[in-house]
mmCIF file of C-alpha atoms in Angstrom:
data_model
loop_
_atom_site.group_PDB
_atom_site.id
_atom_site.type_symbol
_atom_site.label_atom_id
_atom_site.label_comp_id
_atom_site.label_asym_id
_atom_site.label_seq_id
_atom_site.Cartn_x
_atom_site.Cartn_y
_atom_site.Cartn_z
ATOM 1 C CA MET N 1 18.924 -6.383 -6.960
ATOM 2 C CA VAL N 2 19.592 -2.787 -5.807
ATOM 3 C CA TYR N 3 22.606 -2.111 -3.512
ATOM 4 C CA GLY N 4 22.415 -5.650 -2.156
ATOM 5 C CA VAL N 5 18.616 -5.498 -1.848
ATOM 6 C CA SER N 6 16.551 -8.163 -3.633
ATOM 7 C CA ARG N 7 13.129 -7.595 -5.156
ATOM 8 C CA ILE N 8 11.045 -10.773 -5.303
ATOM 9 C CA ALA N 9 8.301 -10.740 -7.921
ATOM 10 C CA LEU N 10 4.813 -11.443 -6.576
ATOM 11 C CA PRO N 11 1.528 -11.636 -8.484
ATOM 12 C CA SER N 12 -0.190 -8.309 -7.812
ATOM 13 C CA CYS N 13 -3.749 -7.807 -6.607
ATOM 14 C CA ASP N 14 -5.743 -5.312 -4.554
ATOM 15 C CA LEU N 15 -5.292 -7.089 -1.211
ATOM 16 C CA GLY N 16 -3.533 -4.962 1.349
ATOM 17 C CA GLY N 17 -4.442 -1.490 0.153
ATOM 18 C CA SER N 18 -2.438 0.995 -1.868
ATOM 19 C CA LEU N 19 -0.249 4.029 -1.668
ATOM 20 C CA ARG N 20 -2.396 6.563 -3.450
ATOM 21 C CA ALA N 21 -3.919 9.977 -2.932
ATOM 22 C CA ASP N 22 -7.073 8.389 -1.528
ATOM 23 C CA GLY N 23 -5.268 8.076 1.821
ATOM 24 C CA ASN N 24 -4.372 4.401 1.979
ATOM 25 C CA PHE N 25 -0.748 3.786 2.758
ATOM 26 C CA ALA N 26 -0.399 0.008 2.904
ATOM 27 C CA PRO N 27 1.370 -1.200 -0.251
ATOM 28 C CA ARG N 28 -0.132 -2.520 -3.444
ATOM 29 C CA VAL N 29 3.003 -3.764 -5.133
ATOM 30 C CA SER N 30 3.993 -6.671 -7.341
ATOM 31 C CA HIS N 31 7.218 -7.506 -5.504
ATOM 32 C CA PHE N 32 8.644 -7.971 -2.034
ATOM 33 C CA VAL N 33 11.828 -6.208 -0.916
ATOM 34 C CA LEU N 34 14.411 -8.219 1.010
ATOM 35 C CA GLY N 35 17.657 -6.735 2.286
ATOM 36 C CA PRO N 36 20.816 -8.349 3.707
ATOM 37 C CA GLU N 37 19.187 -8.488 7.156
ATOM 38 C CA ASN N 38 16.620 -10.970 5.771
ATOM 39 C CA ARG N 39 18.900 -12.873 3.407
ATOM 40 C CA LEU N 40 18.007 -16.231 5.007
ATOM 41 C CA ALA N 41 14.415 -15.794 3.828
ATOM 42 C CA LEU N 42 15.393 -15.426 0.166
ATOM 43 C CA ALA N 43 16.013 -19.071 -0.773
ATOM 44 C CA PRO N 44 12.838 -20.639 0.690
ATOM 45 C CA ILE N 45 10.627 -17.857 -0.654
ATOM 46 C CA GLU N 46 12.147 -18.068 -4.124
ATOM 47 C CA ARG N 47 11.667 -21.844 -4.075
ATOM 48 C CA LEU N 48 7.964 -21.379 -3.376
ATOM 49 C CA LEU N 49 7.743 -18.835 -6.173
ATOM 50 C CA GLU N 50 9.508 -20.855 -8.869
ATOM 51 C CA ALA N 51 8.019 -20.268 -12.296
ATOM 52 C CA ASN N 52 6.607 -23.785 -12.644
ATOM 53 C CA VAL N 53 4.779 -24.846 -9.508
ATOM 54 C CA PRO N 54 4.701 -28.657 -9.198
ATOM 55 C CA THR N 55 1.451 -30.246 -10.249
ATOM 56 C CA GLN N 56 2.344 -33.857 -9.470
ATOM 57 C CA HIS N 57 3.557 -35.627 -6.363
ATOM 58 C CA SER N 58 7.252 -36.237 -6.892
ATOM 59 C CA SER N 59 10.324 -36.584 -4.743
ATOM 60 C CA ASP N 60 11.967 -34.062 -7.074
ATOM 61 C CA VAL N 61 9.701 -31.295 -5.830
ATOM 62 C CA THR N 62 9.396 -32.244 -2.160
ATOM 63 C CA PRO N 63 10.010 -29.065 -0.130
ATOM 64 C CA VAL N 64 13.319 -29.007 1.696
ATOM 65 C CA PHE N 65 11.610 -26.892 4.365
ATOM 66 C CA ASN N 66 8.174 -27.771 5.605
ATOM 67 C CA PRO N 67 6.376 -26.085 7.133
ATOM 68 C CA LEU N 68 7.823 -22.646 6.418
ATOM 69 C CA LEU N 69 7.048 -20.354 9.360
ATOM 70 C CA LEU N 70 7.311 -16.606 8.726
ATOM 71 C CA LEU N 71 7.764 -14.919 12.082
ATOM 72 C CA GLY N 72 7.642 -11.257 13.061
ATOM 73 C CA PRO N 73 5.481 -8.396 14.375
ATOM 74 C CA THR N 74 2.780 -6.591 12.446
ATOM 75 C CA GLY N 75 4.029 -4.574 9.502
ATOM 76 C CA MET N 76 6.941 -6.823 8.515
ATOM 77 C CA GLY N 77 5.273 -8.022 5.315
ATOM 78 C CA LYS N 78 4.353 -11.571 6.368
ATOM 79 C CA SER N 79 0.847 -11.307 4.946
ATOM 80 C CA HIS N 80 2.077 -9.667 1.765
ATOM 81 C CA LEU N 81 4.401 -12.623 1.187
ATOM 82 C CA ALA N 82 1.842 -15.254 2.183
ATOM 83 C CA ARG N 83 -0.803 -13.839 -0.127
ATOM 84 C CA GLY N 84 1.667 -13.456 -2.973
ATOM 85 C CA ILE N 85 2.662 -17.111 -2.638
ATOM 86 C CA THR N 86 -0.999 -18.102 -2.565
ATOM 87 C CA ARG N 87 -1.821 -16.133 -5.713
ATOM 88 C CA HIS N 88 1.218 -17.588 -7.511
ATOM 89 C CA TRP N 89 0.182 -21.174 -6.801
ATOM 90 C CA ARG N 90 -3.461 -20.540 -7.634
ATOM 91 C CA ALA N 91 -2.434 -19.044 -10.978
ATOM 92 C CA ASN N 92 -0.322 -22.122 -11.765
ATOM 93 C CA ILE N 93 -2.317 -25.048 -10.406
ATOM 94 C CA GLY N 94 -5.796 -23.635 -9.830
ATOM 95 C CA GLU N 95 -7.980 -22.765 -6.895
ATOM 96 C CA SER N 96 -9.021 -26.215 -5.713
ATOM 97 C CA THR N 97 -5.675 -27.425 -4.350
ATOM 98 C CA VAL N 98 -4.554 -24.176 -2.719
ATOM 99 C CA GLU N 99 -6.080 -22.874 0.521
ATOM 100 C CA TYR N 100 -5.487 -19.605 2.356
ATOM 101 C CA LEU N 101 -6.901 -19.395 5.895
ATOM 102 C CA THR N 102 -6.341 -17.444 9.047
ATOM 103 C CA ALA N 103 -6.018 -19.516 12.217
ATOM 104 C CA VAL N 104 -9.340 -18.103 13.400
ATOM 105 C CA ASP N 105 -11.034 -19.071 10.128
ATOM 106 C CA PHE N 106 -9.605 -22.604 10.397
ATOM 107 C CA ALA N 107 -11.150 -22.951 13.849
ATOM 108 C CA ARG N 108 -14.458 -21.491 12.667
ATOM 109 C CA GLN N 109 -14.718 -23.749 9.626
ATOM 110 C CA LEU N 110 -13.814 -26.766 11.743
ATOM 111 C CA ARG N 111 -16.536 -25.923 14.255
ATOM 112 C CA THR N 112 -19.114 -25.474 11.485
ATOM 113 C CA ALA N 113 -18.133 -28.774 9.873
ATOM 114 C CA ARG N 114 -18.447 -30.523 13.206
ATOM 115 C CA GLU N 115 -21.852 -29.007 13.956
ATOM 116 C CA GLU N 116 -23.198 -29.883 10.508
ATOM 117 C CA ASN N 117 -21.747 -33.420 10.434
ATOM 118 C CA LEU N 118 -19.412 -32.479 7.584
ATOM 119 C CA LEU N 119 -16.140 -33.221 9.342
ATOM 120 C CA ALA N 120 -15.153 -35.970 6.901
ATOM 121 C CA GLN N 121 -15.616 -33.625 3.926
ATOM 122 C CA PHE N 122 -13.679 -30.884 5.707
ATOM 123 C CA ARG N 123 -10.745 -33.217 6.307
ATOM 124 C CA GLU N 124 -10.890 -34.609 2.777
ATOM 125 C CA GLN N 125 -10.767 -31.138 1.266
ATOM 126 C CA LEU N 126 -7.708 -30.173 3.302
ATOM 127 C CA ALA N 127 -6.001 -33.491 2.589
ATOM 128 C CA SER N 128 -6.235 -32.816 -1.165
ATOM 129 C CA LEU N 129 -4.273 -29.566 -0.969
ATOM 130 C CA ARG N 130 -0.905 -28.969 -2.584
ATOM 131 C CA LEU N 131 -0.443 -25.746 -0.604
ATOM 132 C CA LEU N 132 -1.884 -24.585 2.708
ATOM 133 C CA VAL N 133 -1.231 -21.027 3.846
ATOM 134 C CA LEU N 134 -2.241 -20.423 7.467
ATOM 135 C CA GLU N 135 -2.007 -16.877 8.782
ATOM 136 C CA ASP N 136 -1.825 -15.549 12.346
ATOM 137 C CA LEU N 137 -0.958 -18.757 14.190
ATOM 138 C CA HIS N 138 -0.725 -16.696 17.404
ATOM 139 C CA ARG N 139 -4.511 -16.229 17.208
ATOM 140 C CA LEU N 140 -5.271 -19.956 17.088
ATOM 141 C CA PRO N 141 -7.875 -20.761 19.764
ATOM 142 C CA ALA N 142 -6.555 -22.744 22.713
ATOM 143 C CA ARG N 143 -9.282 -25.387 22.364
ATOM 144 C CA ILE N 144 -7.593 -28.786 22.259
ATOM 145 C CA PHE N 145 -9.905 -30.155 19.542
ATOM 146 C CA VAL N 146 -8.938 -27.329 17.190
ATOM 147 C CA GLN N 147 -5.227 -27.714 17.834
ATOM 148 C CA ARG N 148 -5.222 -31.486 17.437
ATOM 149 C CA GLU N 149 -7.171 -31.154 14.196
ATOM 150 C CA LEU N 150 -4.601 -28.714 12.881
ATOM 151 C CA ARG N 151 -1.817 -31.074 14.001
ATOM 152 C CA ASP N 152 -3.424 -33.972 12.120
ATOM 153 C CA THR N 153 -3.956 -31.766 9.063
ATOM 154 C CA LEU N 154 -0.271 -30.852 9.024
ATOM 155 C CA ASP N 155 0.690 -34.530 9.367
ATOM 156 C CA THR N 156 -1.486 -35.440 6.382
ATOM 157 C CA LEU N 157 -0.095 -32.655 4.212
ATOM 158 C CA LEU N 158 3.493 -33.466 5.170
ATOM 159 C CA ASP N 159 2.912 -37.123 4.275
ATOM 160 C CA ASN N 160 1.527 -35.970 0.904
ATOM 161 C CA ASP N 161 4.554 -33.738 0.238
ATOM 162 C CA ALA N 162 2.291 -30.694 0.140
ATOM 163 C CA SER N 163 3.738 -27.280 1.004
ATOM 164 C CA ILE N 164 2.760 -25.424 4.169
ATOM 165 C CA VAL N 165 3.322 -21.739 4.877
ATOM 166 C CA ILE N 166 2.439 -20.301 8.284
ATOM 167 C CA THR N 167 2.728 -16.773 9.665
ATOM 168 C CA SER N 168 2.851 -15.772 13.311
ATOM 169 C CA GLN N 169 3.820 -12.893 15.551
ATOM 170 C CA THR N 170 4.889 -15.331 18.285
ATOM 171 C CA PRO N 171 7.281 -18.306 18.065
ATOM 172 C CA PRO N 172 5.435 -21.615 18.625
ATOM 173 C CA ALA N 173 7.988 -22.581 21.279
ATOM 174 C CA THR N 174 6.868 -19.647 23.441
ATOM 175 C CA MET N 175 3.103 -20.192 23.048
ATOM 176 C CA PRO N 176 2.112 -21.813 26.364
ATOM 177 C CA ASP N 177 -1.358 -22.892 25.205
ATOM 178 C CA LEU N 178 -0.094 -24.711 22.108
ATOM 179 C CA GLU N 179 -0.623 -28.474 22.100
ATOM 180 C CA ALA N 180 2.730 -30.267 22.360
ATOM 181 C CA GLY N 181 2.338 -32.318 19.193
ATOM 182 C CA LEU N 182 1.347 -29.289 17.144
ATOM 183 C CA ARG N 183 4.294 -27.358 18.525
ATOM 184 C CA ASP N 184 6.642 -30.173 17.467
ATOM 185 C CA ARG N 185 5.298 -30.143 13.895
ATOM 186 C CA LEU N 186 5.663 -26.380 13.639
ATOM 187 C CA CYS N 187 9.182 -26.380 15.031
ATOM 188 C CA GLY N 188 10.195 -29.241 12.731
ATOM 189 C CA GLY N 189 10.240 -27.059 9.629
ATOM 190 C CA LEU N 190 12.075 -23.849 8.829
ATOM 191 C CA THR N 191 11.404 -20.736 10.894
ATOM 192 C CA VAL N 192 12.360 -17.435 9.273
ATOM 193 C CA ARG N 193 12.258 -14.480 11.631
ATOM 194 C CA LEU N 194 11.793 -11.378 9.502
ATOM 195 C CA GLN N 195 13.941 -8.509 10.754
ATOM 196 C CA ASN N 196 13.269 -4.785 10.579
ATOM 197 C CA PRO N 197 14.651 -3.421 7.299
ATOM 198 C CA GLY N 198 18.212 -2.104 7.410
ATOM 199 C CA MET N 199 19.327 1.176 5.903
ATOM 200 C CA GLU N 200 19.675 -0.087 2.323
ATOM 201 C CA THR N 201 16.310 -1.799 2.464
ATOM 202 C CA ARG N 202 14.618 1.247 3.996
ATOM 203 C CA VAL N 203 15.857 3.436 1.157
ATOM 204 C CA GLU N 204 14.519 0.980 -1.432
ATOM 205 C CA LEU N 205 11.170 0.605 0.349
ATOM 206 C CA LEU N 206 10.790 4.372 0.592
ATOM 207 C CA ARG N 207 11.724 4.737 -3.074
ATOM 208 C CA GLN N 208 9.102 2.148 -3.989
ATOM 209 C CA ALA N 209 6.456 3.782 -1.797
ATOM 210 C CA ALA N 210 7.169 7.215 -3.233
ATOM 211 C CA SER N 211 6.901 5.854 -6.768
ATOM 212 C CA ASP N 212 3.589 4.114 -6.014
ATOM 213 C CA ARG N 213 2.180 7.296 -4.557
ATOM 214 C CA GLY N 214 3.624 9.601 -7.202
ATOM 215 C CA VAL N 215 5.690 11.566 -4.682
ATOM 216 C CA LEU N 216 8.727 13.409 -6.026
ATOM 217 C CA ILE N 217 11.654 12.870 -3.666
ATOM 218 C CA ASP N 218 15.384 12.976 -4.423
ATOM 219 C CA ASP N 219 18.067 10.572 -3.209
ATOM 220 C CA ASP N 220 19.262 12.863 -0.417
ATOM 221 C CA GLN N 221 15.729 13.187 0.957
ATOM 222 C CA LEU N 222 15.221 9.438 0.714
ATOM 223 C CA GLU N 223 18.392 8.792 2.682
ATOM 224 C CA GLN N 224 17.504 11.365 5.347
ATOM 225 C CA LEU N 225 14.029 9.884 5.709
ATOM 226 C CA ALA N 226 15.446 6.356 5.894
ATOM 227 C CA GLN N 227 17.917 7.384 8.607
ATOM 228 C CA LYS N 228 15.236 8.780 10.896
ATOM 229 C CA THR N 229 12.564 6.141 10.203
ATOM 230 C CA GLU N 230 13.599 2.882 11.811
ATOM 231 C CA GLY N 231 10.988 0.187 12.183
ATOM 232 C CA THR N 232 8.721 -1.946 10.033
ATOM 233 C CA ALA N 233 7.870 -1.542 6.367
ATOM 234 C CA LEU N 234 4.458 -0.257 7.399
ATOM 235 C CA GLN N 235 6.086 2.596 9.316
ATOM 236 C CA LEU N 236 8.142 3.460 6.242
ATOM 237 C CA PHE N 237 5.015 3.635 4.087
ATOM 238 C CA ARG N 238 3.479 5.932 6.652
ATOM 239 C CA ALA N 239 6.623 8.081 6.590
ATOM 240 C CA ILE N 240 6.171 8.667 2.862
ATOM 241 C CA ALA N 241 2.534 9.602 3.439
ATOM 242 C CA GLU N 242 3.625 12.054 6.142
ATOM 243 C CA PHE N 243 6.327 13.428 3.826
ATOM 244 C CA GLU N 244 3.750 14.080 1.123
ATOM 245 C CA LEU N 245 1.368 15.718 3.575
ATOM 246 C CA SER N 246 4.127 17.976 4.919
ATOM 247 C CA ARG N 247 4.964 19.104 1.394
ATOM 248 C CA SER N 248 1.296 19.720 0.651
ATOM 249 C CA ASP N 249 0.922 21.745 3.857
ATOM 250 C CA SER N 250 3.993 23.802 2.999
ATOM 251 C CA ALA N 251 2.731 24.512 -0.513
ATOM 252 C CA ALA N 252 -0.671 25.536 0.808
ATOM 253 C CA GLU N 253 0.483 27.953 3.540
ATOM 254 C CA ASP N 254 -1.220 30.884 1.868
ATOM 255 C CA ALA N 255 -4.275 28.937 0.765
ATOM 256 C CA PRO N 256 -7.538 28.880 2.750
ATOM 257 C CA ALA N 257 -7.420 26.330 5.559
ATOM 258 C CA VAL N 258 -9.030 23.012 4.794
ATOM 259 C CA PRO N 259 -11.642 22.126 7.431
ATOM 260 C CA ILE N 260 -10.759 19.142 9.590
ATOM 261 C CA ALA N 261 -14.006 17.500 8.578
ATOM 262 C CA ASP N 262 -12.792 17.496 4.980
ATOM 263 C CA ARG N 263 -9.510 15.780 5.949
ATOM 264 C CA SER N 264 -11.021 13.200 8.295
ATOM 265 C CA PRO N 265 -12.070 10.688 5.600
ATOM 266 C CA LEU N 266 -8.382 10.480 4.591
ATOM 267 C CA ALA N 267 -7.493 9.513 8.163
ATOM 268 C CA PHE N 268 -10.287 6.935 8.250
ATOM 269 C CA LYS N 269 -9.090 5.328 5.035
ATOM 270 C CA GLN N 270 -5.667 5.003 6.619
ATOM 271 C CA ILE N 271 -7.244 3.342 9.646
ATOM 272 C CA LEU N 272 -9.240 1.015 7.401
ATOM 273 C CA ALA N 273 -6.101 -0.005 5.480
ATOM 274 C CA VAL N 274 -4.149 -0.780 8.655
ATOM 275 C CA VAL N 275 -7.019 -2.677 10.298
ATOM 276 C CA ALA N 276 -7.541 -4.774 7.148
ATOM 277 C CA ARG N 277 -3.852 -5.644 6.979
ATOM 278 C CA TYR N 278 -3.624 -6.374 10.709
ATOM 279 C CA PHE N 279 -6.513 -8.858 10.608
ATOM 280 C CA SER N 280 -5.531 -10.327 7.204
ATOM 281 C CA LEU N 281 -8.727 -9.039 5.597
ATOM 282 C CA THR N 282 -9.463 -6.917 2.560
ATOM 283 C CA GLN N 283 -10.812 -3.391 2.788
ATOM 284 C CA ALA N 284 -13.646 -4.423 0.480
ATOM 285 C CA ALA N 285 -14.659 -7.123 2.953
ATOM 286 C CA LEU N 286 -14.656 -4.644 5.840
ATOM 287 C CA CYS N 287 -16.996 -2.362 3.903
ATOM 288 C CA SER N 288 -19.221 -5.205 2.707
ATOM 289 C CA PRO N 289 -22.543 -6.251 4.287
ATOM 290 C CA VAL N 290 -21.092 -9.644 5.281
ATOM 291 C CA ARG N 291 -21.487 -10.243 9.016
ATOM 292 C CA ARG N 292 -18.952 -13.001 9.579
ATOM 293 C CA LYS N 293 -17.756 -12.825 13.175
ATOM 294 C CA SER N 294 -14.166 -11.907 12.304
ATOM 295 C CA LEU N 295 -15.374 -9.106 10.018
ATOM 296 C CA VAL N 296 -17.798 -7.710 12.605
ATOM 297 C CA TYR N 297 -15.016 -7.608 15.188
ATOM 298 C CA ALA N 298 -12.532 -5.932 12.823
ATOM 299 C CA ARG N 299 -15.144 -3.344 11.768
ATOM 300 C CA GLY N 300 -15.804 -2.557 15.405
ATOM 301 C CA ILE N 301 -12.095 -2.037 16.016
ATOM 302 C CA ALA N 302 -11.881 0.282 12.986
ATOM 303 C CA ILE N 303 -14.844 2.289 14.266
ATOM 304 C CA HIS N 304 -13.346 2.544 17.751
ATOM 305 C CA LEU N 305 -10.045 3.764 16.323
ATOM 306 C CA ALA N 306 -11.791 6.296 14.108
ATOM 307 C CA ARG N 307 -13.637 7.707 17.104
ATOM 308 C CA SER N 308 -10.409 7.786 19.137
ATOM 309 C CA LEU N 309 -8.045 9.184 16.519
ATOM 310 C CA THR N 310 -10.218 11.404 14.317
ATOM 311 C CA ASP N 311 -13.020 13.935 14.657
ATOM 312 C CA LEU N 312 -15.372 11.901 12.499
ATOM 313 C CA SER N 313 -18.974 11.533 13.575
ATOM 314 C CA TYR N 314 -20.756 8.168 13.647
ATOM 315 C CA ALA N 315 -22.600 9.188 10.489
ATOM 316 C CA GLN N 316 -19.370 10.039 8.659
ATOM 317 C CA ILE N 317 -17.759 6.754 9.711
ATOM 318 C CA GLY N 318 -20.829 4.824 8.589
ATOM 319 C CA HIS N 319 -20.805 6.523 5.205
ATOM 320 C CA SER N 320 -17.137 5.605 4.676
ATOM 321 C CA LEU N 321 -17.699 2.053 5.941
ATOM 322 C CA GLY N 322 -20.080 0.844 3.262
ATOM 323 C CA ARG N 323 -22.779 3.490 3.832
ATOM 324 C CA ARG N 324 -23.822 2.073 7.191
ATOM 325 C CA ASP N 325 -26.420 3.755 9.363
ATOM 326 C CA HIS N 326 -25.014 5.787 12.267
ATOM 327 C CA THR N 327 -26.939 3.658 14.792
ATOM 328 C CA THR N 328 -25.179 0.534 13.485
ATOM 329 C CA VAL N 329 -21.833 2.261 13.898
ATOM 330 C CA LEU N 330 -22.747 3.436 17.394
ATOM 331 C CA HIS N 331 -23.714 -0.103 18.425
ATOM 332 C CA ALA N 332 -20.428 -1.495 17.083
ATOM 333 C CA SER N 333 -18.450 1.164 18.948
ATOM 334 C CA ARG N 334 -20.214 0.407 22.234
ATOM 335 C CA THR N 335 -19.619 -3.320 21.765
ATOM 336 C CA ILE N 336 -15.865 -2.765 21.456
ATOM 337 C CA ASP N 337 -15.907 -0.401 24.449
ATOM 338 C CA LYS N 338 -17.450 -3.166 26.552
ATOM 339 C CA ARG N 339 -14.913 -5.717 25.341
ATOM 340 C CA LEU N 340 -12.046 -3.377 26.138
ATOM 341 C CA ALA N 341 -13.097 -3.412 29.779
ATOM 342 C CA THR N 342 -12.705 -7.173 30.140
ATOM 343 C CA ASP N 343 -11.019 -8.785 27.116
ATOM 344 C CA ALA N 344 -7.220 -8.810 26.991
ATOM 345 C CA THR N 345 -7.099 -9.716 23.291
ATOM 346 C CA THR N 346 -9.201 -6.702 22.341
ATOM 347 C CA GLN N 347 -7.021 -4.483 24.521
ATOM 348 C CA GLN N 348 -3.891 -5.828 22.816
ATOM 349 C CA ASP N 349 -5.359 -5.371 19.324
ATOM 350 C CA VAL N 350 -6.371 -1.767 19.991
ATOM 351 C CA GLU N 351 -3.058 -0.867 21.620
ATOM 352 C CA GLU N 352 -1.030 -2.386 18.766
ATOM 353 C CA LEU N 353 -3.132 -0.711 16.081
ATOM 354 C CA LYS N 354 -2.900 2.653 17.802
ATOM 355 C CA ARG N 355 0.869 2.228 18.000
ATOM 356 C CA ILE N 356 1.028 1.522 14.272
ATOM 357 C CA LEU N 357 -1.261 4.401 13.339
ATOM 358 C CA THR N 358 0.497 6.958 15.503
ATOM 359 C CA ALA N 359 4.035 5.874 14.617
ATOM 360 C CA VAL N 360 6.159 8.558 12.995
#
């Protein structure tokens, strides 16, 4: 604990990017920082991260909160926590009884199981879980079959004393298209609304980000930066990146100017990191040849943002996005442009991502 700020240990991995000189500024850390403003979240999260995860059904280990709903806007660290919890359980009890899904992936897998007459196997697999982590509830399709299936899945897991962790930007009670029974299950657990970090927490997050990136910054500078950077953790990580860039620019005043084209890949890697985090994907998946619908959509958004916010050509974007051909990148960009004209969800995604990327 530092000045009333708690650091919760999480198993580290390369999900979510890093704070390094390659331009990514989403964190790759092995702990989560919680300040006094989020003190209510400490107990349930620590309970899920106890050293010995239960391996047997027992009343002694029945969760006192279930499901646990982590609520808040993009950049609050919901995904970082959810993935850390997932990795902890997988390390302790194995892969087969722990499942991590986005709401969109749940709907997609359900549809595939239904089409291929594998619904019984799909339900059996979920029923055997000891932990289900479901991300981005606010993106759950409004189709009644999907929502009732999720409701029944939650009922089964609750009856089995399994743990359920859900993240959402929107409270279930305010989601008009949510099926009533599903809403009741979600509201029956513990909802933790993550708050923007307070001053003490901002200082610690900035200190952590500077350390990860190798940026030298003294306590006075940290405090000044924390005072003028109010917002999410993601905005604080960006503030450290901006601080480093400003110092680099100052040190290079007399050096030959670096062409914009040479700096653009750095900007694209930042875009890629934010897009991956926003859609609960990995950067490696975005750059991979996999053409799953959710990945294709997220890639298209990243390409659109790169064209809007940088001077990169289609060829340069393609090279940075898994060495894709410029015609493939052009097609993806045009697809998103068409969706922006008619699709409110795409408009919301682009607007939110631009807000995050342009935040100071």
